[in-house]
PDB file of C-alpha atoms in Angstrom:
ATOM      1  CA  MET A   1      36.267 105.107-147.990  1.00  0.00           C
ATOM      2  CA  LEU A   2      39.376 105.614-150.136  1.00  0.00           C
ATOM      3  CA  GLU A   3      41.535 104.315-147.289  1.00  0.00           C
ATOM      4  CA  ASN A   4      39.621 101.004-147.431  1.00  0.00           C
ATOM      5  CA  LEU A   5      40.737 100.634-151.038  1.00  0.00           C
ATOM      6  CA  THR A   6      44.372 101.613-150.569  1.00  0.00           C
ATOM      7  CA  HIS A   7      44.913  99.976-147.153  1.00  0.00           C
ATOM      8  CA  PRO A   8      42.417  97.113-146.820  1.00  0.00           C
ATOM      9  CA  THR A   9      42.011  95.470-143.429  1.00  0.00           C
ATOM     10  CA  PRO A  10      42.933  91.787-142.973  1.00  0.00           C
ATOM     11  CA  ALA A  11      39.219  90.946-143.052  1.00  0.00           C
ATOM     12  CA  ARG A  12      38.734  92.724-146.391  1.00  0.00           C
ATOM     13  CA  ASN A  13      41.849  91.029-147.787  1.00  0.00           C
ATOM     14  CA  LEU A  14      40.423  87.640-146.884  1.00  0.00           C
ATOM     15  CA  ILE A  15      37.039  88.488-148.402  1.00  0.00           C
ATOM     16  CA  ASN A  16      38.737  89.630-151.602  1.00  0.00           C
ATOM     17  CA  LYS A  17      40.698  86.398-151.828  1.00  0.00           C
ATOM     18  CA  PHE A  18      37.500  84.367-151.708  1.00  0.00           C
ATOM     19  CA  TYR A  19      35.583  86.804-153.940  1.00  0.00           C
ATOM     20  CA  TYR A  20      38.004  86.522-156.841  1.00  0.00           C
ATOM     21  CA  GLN A  21      37.947  82.720-156.678  1.00  0.00           C
ATOM     22  CA  LEU A  22      34.162  82.488-157.082  1.00  0.00           C
ATOM     23  CA  PRO A  23      32.597  82.224-160.569  1.00  0.00           C
ATOM     24  CA  ASN A  24      31.183  85.357-162.196  1.00  0.00           C
ATOM     25  CA  ASN A  25      28.390  85.814-164.734  1.00  0.00           C
ATOM     26  CA  GLY A  26      29.358  89.394-165.554  1.00  0.00           C
ATOM     27  CA  TYR A  27      26.300  91.028-163.975  1.00  0.00           C
ATOM     28  CA  LEU A  28      26.407  93.313-160.956  1.00  0.00           C
ATOM     29  CA  ALA A  29      23.169  92.310-159.251  1.00  0.00           C
ATOM     30  CA  GLU A  30      21.442  89.669-161.387  1.00  0.00           C
ATOM     31  CA  GLY A  31      21.655  85.911-161.137  1.00  0.00           C
ATOM     32  CA  LEU A  32      23.326  83.353-158.940  1.00  0.00           C
ATOM     33  CA  LEU A  33      26.845  84.349-159.954  1.00  0.00           C
ATOM     34  CA  SER A  34      26.422  88.132-159.833  1.00  0.00           C
ATOM     35  CA  CYS A  35      29.004  90.376-158.200  1.00  0.00           C
ATOM     36  CA  GLU A  36      26.665  91.080-155.288  1.00  0.00           C
ATOM     37  CA  ARG A  37      26.034  87.391-154.658  1.00  0.00           C
ATOM     38  CA  ARG A  38      29.717  86.539-154.946  1.00  0.00           C
ATOM     39  CA  TYR A  39      30.600  89.221-152.404  1.00  0.00           C
ATOM     40  CA  LYS A  40      28.075  87.825-149.916  1.00  0.00           C
ATOM     41  CA  GLU A  41      29.408  84.310-150.485  1.00  0.00           C
ATOM     42  CA  ALA A  42      32.993  85.535-150.048  1.00  0.00           C
ATOM     43  CA  ILE A  43      32.067  87.009-146.666  1.00  0.00           C
ATOM     44  CA  THR A  44      30.450  83.721-145.647  1.00  0.00           C
ATOM     45  CA  CYS A  45      33.534  81.770-146.752  1.00  0.00           C
ATOM     46  CA  ALA A  46      35.855  84.109-144.845  1.00  0.00           C
ATOM     47  CA  LEU A  47      33.733  83.783-141.706  1.00  0.00           C
ATOM     48  CA  ILE A  48      33.725  79.989-141.943  1.00  0.00           C
ATOM     49  CA  CYS A  49      37.489  80.022-142.370  1.00  0.00           C
ATOM     50  CA  ILE A  50      38.081  82.263-139.373  1.00  0.00           C
ATOM     51  CA  GLU A  51      35.601  80.313-137.240  1.00  0.00           C
ATOM     52  CA  GLU A  52      37.511  77.099-137.941  1.00  0.00           C
ATOM     53  CA  ILE A  53      40.800  78.733-136.985  1.00  0.00           C
ATOM     54  CA  LEU A  54      39.371  80.215-133.796  1.00  0.00           C
ATOM     55  CA  ASN A  55      37.753  76.921-132.831  1.00  0.00           C
ATOM     56  CA  ASP A  56      41.130  75.257-133.209  1.00  0.00           C
ATOM     57  CA  TYR A  57      42.777  77.764-130.872  1.00  0.00           C
ATOM     58  CA  GLU A  58      39.960  77.414-128.326  1.00  0.00           C
ATOM     59  CA  GLU A  59      40.494  73.672-128.281  1.00  0.00           C
ATOM     60  CA  PHE A  60      44.279  73.988-127.910  1.00  0.00           C
ATOM     61  CA  PRO A  61      44.958  77.444-126.395  1.00  0.00           C
ATOM     62  CA  TYR A  62      48.237  76.353-124.853  1.00  0.00           C
ATOM     63  CA  LYS A  63      49.604  74.847-128.049  1.00  0.00           C
ATOM     64  CA  ILE A  64      49.962  77.709-130.515  1.00  0.00           C
ATOM     65  CA  GLN A  65      52.505  75.813-132.621  1.00  0.00           C
ATOM     66  CA  LEU A  66      50.118  72.881-132.878  1.00  0.00           C
ATOM     67  CA  GLY A  67      47.531  75.224-134.383  1.00  0.00           C
ATOM     68  CA  LYS A  68      50.024  76.592-136.891  1.00  0.00           C
ATOM     69  CA  ASP A  69      51.148  73.101-137.830  1.00  0.00           C
ATOM     70  CA  HIS A  70      47.539  71.981-138.220  1.00  0.00           C
ATOM     71  CA  TRP A  71      46.640  74.843-140.565  1.00  0.00           C
ATOM     72  CA  ASN A  72      49.792  74.272-142.602  1.00  0.00           C
ATOM     73  CA  GLU A  73      48.693  70.652-143.049  1.00  0.00           C
ATOM     74  CA  VAL A  74      45.209  71.808-144.053  1.00  0.00           C
ATOM     75  CA  LYS A  75      46.775  74.192-146.564  1.00  0.00           C
ATOM     76  CA  GLN A  76      48.866  71.405-148.073  1.00  0.00           C
ATOM     77  CA  GLU A  77      45.800  69.172-148.306  1.00  0.00           C
ATOM     78  CA  LEU A  78      43.835  71.916-150.061  1.00  0.00           C
ATOM     79  CA  ILE A  79      46.679  72.443-152.523  1.00  0.00           C
ATOM     80  CA  GLN A  80      46.740  68.695-153.244  1.00  0.00           C
ATOM     81  CA  ILE A  81      42.959  68.648-153.784  1.00  0.00           C
ATOM     82  CA  GLN A  82      43.265  71.671-156.079  1.00  0.00           C
ATOM     83  CA  ASN A  83      46.028  69.978-158.076  1.00  0.00           C
ATOM     84  CA  ASP A  84      44.003  66.768-158.337  1.00  0.00           C
ATOM     85  CA  GLN A  85      41.050  68.758-159.728  1.00  0.00           C
ATOM     86  CA  MET A  86      43.274  70.385-162.345  1.00  0.00           C
ATOM     87  CA  GLU A  87      44.401  66.968-163.585  1.00  0.00           C
ATOM     88  CA  LYS A  88      40.840  65.844-164.318  1.00  0.00           C
TER      89      LYS A  88
END
């Protein structure tokens, strides 16, 4: 168990990245924004993310660079959307 905390797997890293971006109400197990609920939502978000990436590679298995370029474009678009939201 301690190893999971000191050397998290790529999957756990991704879950943590989503988890800490979700809103929190300060409760462990109560309410829509509880820690438990956020963790479940973070797992769902990570799975959706990975599924999209894998679907892209299934569609273009012979074009690895195309996949990388595509996800870099998606990343830039997300950053732009995030910046636009901050300006509002």
